[in-house]
XYZ file of C-alpha atoms in Angstrom:
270
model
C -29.584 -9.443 22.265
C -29.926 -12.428 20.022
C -29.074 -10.068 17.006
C -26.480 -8.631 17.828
C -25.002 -11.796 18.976
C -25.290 -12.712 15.607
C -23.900 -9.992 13.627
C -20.801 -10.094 15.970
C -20.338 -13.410 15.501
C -20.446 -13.225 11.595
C -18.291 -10.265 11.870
C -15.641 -12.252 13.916
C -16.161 -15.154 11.378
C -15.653 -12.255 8.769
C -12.763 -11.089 9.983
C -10.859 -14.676 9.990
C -11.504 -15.673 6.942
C -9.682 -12.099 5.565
C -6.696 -12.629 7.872
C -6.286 -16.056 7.648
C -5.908 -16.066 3.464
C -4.267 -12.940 4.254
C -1.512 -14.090 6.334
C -0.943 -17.441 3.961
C -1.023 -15.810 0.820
C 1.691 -12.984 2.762
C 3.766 -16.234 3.729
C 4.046 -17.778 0.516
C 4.631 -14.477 -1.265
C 7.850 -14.785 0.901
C 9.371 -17.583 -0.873
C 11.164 -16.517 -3.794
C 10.795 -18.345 -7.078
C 12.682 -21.081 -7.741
C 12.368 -22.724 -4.254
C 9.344 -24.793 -4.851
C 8.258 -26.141 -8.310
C 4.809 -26.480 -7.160
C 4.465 -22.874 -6.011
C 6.085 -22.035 -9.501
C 3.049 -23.372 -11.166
C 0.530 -22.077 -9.368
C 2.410 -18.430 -10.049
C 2.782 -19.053 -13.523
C -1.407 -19.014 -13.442
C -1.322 -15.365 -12.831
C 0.661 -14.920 -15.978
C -1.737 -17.054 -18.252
C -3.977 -14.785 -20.348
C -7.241 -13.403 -18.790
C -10.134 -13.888 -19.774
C -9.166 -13.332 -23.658
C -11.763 -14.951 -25.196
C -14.448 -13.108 -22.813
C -12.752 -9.596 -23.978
C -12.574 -10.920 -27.974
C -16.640 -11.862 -27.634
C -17.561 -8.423 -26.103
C -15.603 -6.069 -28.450
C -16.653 -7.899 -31.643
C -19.925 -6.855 -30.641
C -19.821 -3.405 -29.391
C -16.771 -2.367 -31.004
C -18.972 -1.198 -33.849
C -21.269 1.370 -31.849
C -19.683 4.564 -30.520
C -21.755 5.139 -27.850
C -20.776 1.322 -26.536
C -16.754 1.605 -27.391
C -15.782 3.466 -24.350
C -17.332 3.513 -21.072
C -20.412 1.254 -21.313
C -17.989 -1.464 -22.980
C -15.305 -1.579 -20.441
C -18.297 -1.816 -17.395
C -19.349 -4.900 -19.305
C -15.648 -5.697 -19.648
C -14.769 -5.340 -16.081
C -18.124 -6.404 -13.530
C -19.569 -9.698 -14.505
C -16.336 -11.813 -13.471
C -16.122 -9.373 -10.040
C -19.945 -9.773 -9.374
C -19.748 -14.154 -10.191
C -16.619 -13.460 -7.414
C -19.072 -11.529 -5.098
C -22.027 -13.628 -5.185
C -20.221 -16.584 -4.222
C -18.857 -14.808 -1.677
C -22.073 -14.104 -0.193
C -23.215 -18.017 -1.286
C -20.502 -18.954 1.098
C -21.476 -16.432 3.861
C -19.753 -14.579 6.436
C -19.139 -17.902 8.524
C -15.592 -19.367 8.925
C -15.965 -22.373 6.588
C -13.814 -24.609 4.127
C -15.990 -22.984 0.843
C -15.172 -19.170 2.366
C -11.622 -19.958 3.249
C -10.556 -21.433 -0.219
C -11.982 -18.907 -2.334
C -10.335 -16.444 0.276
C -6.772 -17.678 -0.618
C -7.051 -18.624 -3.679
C -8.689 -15.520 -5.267
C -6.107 -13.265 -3.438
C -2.992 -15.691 -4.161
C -4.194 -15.341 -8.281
C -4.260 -11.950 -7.808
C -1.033 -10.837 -6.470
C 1.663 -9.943 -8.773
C 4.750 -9.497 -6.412
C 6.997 -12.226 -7.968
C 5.904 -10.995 -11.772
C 8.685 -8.868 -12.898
C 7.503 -5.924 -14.982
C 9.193 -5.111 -18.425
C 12.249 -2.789 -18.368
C 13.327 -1.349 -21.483
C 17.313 -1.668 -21.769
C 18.990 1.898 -21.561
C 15.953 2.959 -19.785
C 16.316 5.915 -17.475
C 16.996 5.862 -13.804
C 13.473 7.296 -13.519
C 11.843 4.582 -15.309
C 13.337 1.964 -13.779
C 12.607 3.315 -10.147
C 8.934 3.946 -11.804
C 8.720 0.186 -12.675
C 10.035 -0.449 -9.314
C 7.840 0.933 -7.283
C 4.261 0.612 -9.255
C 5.078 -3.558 -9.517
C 4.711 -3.467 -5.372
C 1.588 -1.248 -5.570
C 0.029 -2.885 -8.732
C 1.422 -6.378 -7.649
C 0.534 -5.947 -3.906
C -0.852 -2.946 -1.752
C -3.539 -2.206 -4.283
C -4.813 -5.559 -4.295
C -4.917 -6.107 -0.135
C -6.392 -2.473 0.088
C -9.473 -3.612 -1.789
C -9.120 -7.255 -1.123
C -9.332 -6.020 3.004
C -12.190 -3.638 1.833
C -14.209 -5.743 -0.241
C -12.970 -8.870 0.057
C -12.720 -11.392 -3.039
C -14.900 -9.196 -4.786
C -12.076 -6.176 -4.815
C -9.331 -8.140 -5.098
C -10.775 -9.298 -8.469
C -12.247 -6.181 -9.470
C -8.624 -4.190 -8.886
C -6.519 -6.919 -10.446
C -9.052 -7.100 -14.246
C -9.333 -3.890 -14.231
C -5.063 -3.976 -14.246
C -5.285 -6.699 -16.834
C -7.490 -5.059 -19.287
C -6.073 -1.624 -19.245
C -2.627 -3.124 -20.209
C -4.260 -5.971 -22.618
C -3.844 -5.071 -26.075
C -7.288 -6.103 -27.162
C -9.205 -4.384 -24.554
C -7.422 -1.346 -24.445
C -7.752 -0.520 -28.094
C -11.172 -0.424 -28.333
C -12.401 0.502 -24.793
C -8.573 2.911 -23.903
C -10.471 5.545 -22.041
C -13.054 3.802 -20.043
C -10.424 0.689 -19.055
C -7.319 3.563 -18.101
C -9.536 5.325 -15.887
C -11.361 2.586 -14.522
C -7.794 1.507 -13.574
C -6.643 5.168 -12.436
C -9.843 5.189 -10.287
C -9.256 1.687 -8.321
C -5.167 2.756 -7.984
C -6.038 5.978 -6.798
C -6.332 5.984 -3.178
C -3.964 2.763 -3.195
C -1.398 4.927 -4.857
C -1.436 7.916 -2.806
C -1.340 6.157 0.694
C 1.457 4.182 -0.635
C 3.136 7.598 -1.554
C 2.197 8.594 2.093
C 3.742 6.163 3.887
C 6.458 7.032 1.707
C 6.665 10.385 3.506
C 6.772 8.809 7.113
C 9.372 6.207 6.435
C 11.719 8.402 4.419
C 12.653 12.306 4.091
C 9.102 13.799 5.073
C 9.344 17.046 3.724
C 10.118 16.691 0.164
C 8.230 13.824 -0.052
C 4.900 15.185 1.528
C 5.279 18.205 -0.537
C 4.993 16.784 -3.752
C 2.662 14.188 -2.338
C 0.300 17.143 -1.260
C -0.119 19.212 -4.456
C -1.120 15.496 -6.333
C -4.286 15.772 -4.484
C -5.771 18.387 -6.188
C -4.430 17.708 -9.938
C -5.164 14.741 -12.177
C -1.122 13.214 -12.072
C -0.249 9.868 -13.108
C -0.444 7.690 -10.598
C 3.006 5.635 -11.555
C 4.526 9.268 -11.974
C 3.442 10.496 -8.661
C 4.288 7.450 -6.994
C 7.810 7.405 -8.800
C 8.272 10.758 -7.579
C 7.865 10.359 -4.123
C 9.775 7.631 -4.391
C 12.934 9.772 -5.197
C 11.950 12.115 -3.122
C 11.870 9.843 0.151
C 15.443 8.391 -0.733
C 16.840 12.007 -0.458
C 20.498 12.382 -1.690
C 21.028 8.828 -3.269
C 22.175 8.497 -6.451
C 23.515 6.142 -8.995
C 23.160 2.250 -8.031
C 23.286 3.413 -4.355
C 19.201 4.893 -4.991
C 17.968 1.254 -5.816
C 19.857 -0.374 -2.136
C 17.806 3.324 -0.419
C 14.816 2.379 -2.408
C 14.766 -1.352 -1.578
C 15.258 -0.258 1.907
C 12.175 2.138 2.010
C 9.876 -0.201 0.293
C 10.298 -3.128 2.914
C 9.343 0.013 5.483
C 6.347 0.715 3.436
C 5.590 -3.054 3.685
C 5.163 -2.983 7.407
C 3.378 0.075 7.492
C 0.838 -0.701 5.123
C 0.338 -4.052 6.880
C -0.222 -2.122 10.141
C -2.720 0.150 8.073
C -4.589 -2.630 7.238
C -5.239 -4.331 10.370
C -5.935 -1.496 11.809
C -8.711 -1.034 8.764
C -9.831 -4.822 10.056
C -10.044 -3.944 13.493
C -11.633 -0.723 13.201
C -14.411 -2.719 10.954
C -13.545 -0.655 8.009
C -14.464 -3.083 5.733
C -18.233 -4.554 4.267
């Protein structure tokens, strides 16, 4: 009885120190920039190179073997920060503490990306542009609370460097195909249950017919994403599809919210 006293009480403990760094980082990702200078500097820390002179030490010395350029190199690229994330994460325990609840907020607040706006090219296609729409709220956002809510700390960081050095010049050169699919991997299932929800907040049919034949073929995530996307928003065109897709991405919003406390209170997460 003692036991599993125990375990439900660290799993209770557990549980509030995801939703309370959950619902604070949420808040703040509310205010836009601009409002607060203060908030503006701890967002401009997400923007500050990662980890560069980690990645420059590692491929000066494995750049130079074959066997060690591609996947080997990007699993010592991507783990040891993740893993120093994860064991103090277990240092700190599963109890509802000061230690637990900082590293909580902070690590997910450094890894969201919603205010960062991603590079459009000028005279870029309507496609493009609804591309680099939608991926900056699944890179910036639902991928990192999926595995942040799974995993904890631990995903949050491993999701958010594996985003950094697939799209880092240094990295990516040397270690391309083990960093892009170590980043296709992670956005994966993030991807497709944004593309999902998609479906159920916009025009089902197209959408979840085109979402249903990505499951079985290796497709882009940003493309298949994308193409739901336009898909959902039906007969929109012109500047009219960006007011549609604005609208269905706020919907998305609250149903992947709903997903994932429904993931917490199921205990879907370790």
């Amino acid at each position: 009885m003692g036991t599993f006293t125990s375990i439900v009480a660290r799993k209770g403990s557990h549980y509030l120190n995801t939703i309370s760094a959950l619902i604070i980082v949420l808040c703040l990702e509310q205010i836009q920039s601009g409002k607060h200078a203060w908030l503006d500097k701890f967002r401009a820390l997400r923007r500050m190179p990662t980890c560069s002179g980690y990645v420059n030490w590692v491929v000066q010395r494995l750049s130079h073997s074959m066997m060690l350029s591609h996947w080997l190199g990007a699993i010592i690229l991507l783990l040891p920060i993740p893993l120093l994330v994860g064991m103090l994460q277990m240092l700190f325990g599963h109890t509802f503490n000061m230690g637990a609840f900082l590293l909580n907020v902070s690590v997910l607040f450094l890894c969201m990306r919603s205010h960062d706006e991603l590079p459009i090219l000028e005279r870029s296609t309507l496609e493009y542009r609804v591309e680099r729409t939608c991926w900056q709220f699944v890179d910036g956002q639902f991928a990192v609370l999926f595995w942040y809510v799974l995993f904890g700390p631990f995903g949050a960081v491993l999701f958010r460097l594996s985003s950094v050095l697939h799209h880092g010049a240094e990295a990516s050169r040397h270690f391309a195909q083990g960093t892009y699919y170590a980043y296709y991997s992670l956005a994966w299932i993030p991807a497709r249950l944004t593309a999902f929800f998609f479906a159920l907040v916009g025009s089902f049919v197209p959408c979840f017919e085109y979402w249903r034949h990505t499951l079985s073929g290796p497709v882009q995530n940003e493309v298949m994403v994308r193409d739901c996307a336009l898909a959902s928003v039906g007969e929109s065109h012109g500047s009219s599809i960006f007011v549609s897709l604005s609208a269905l991405l706020h919907r998305t919003q609250v149903v992947w919210l709903f997903t994932l406390c429904m993931m917490l209170a199921t205990g879907l997460t370790f």
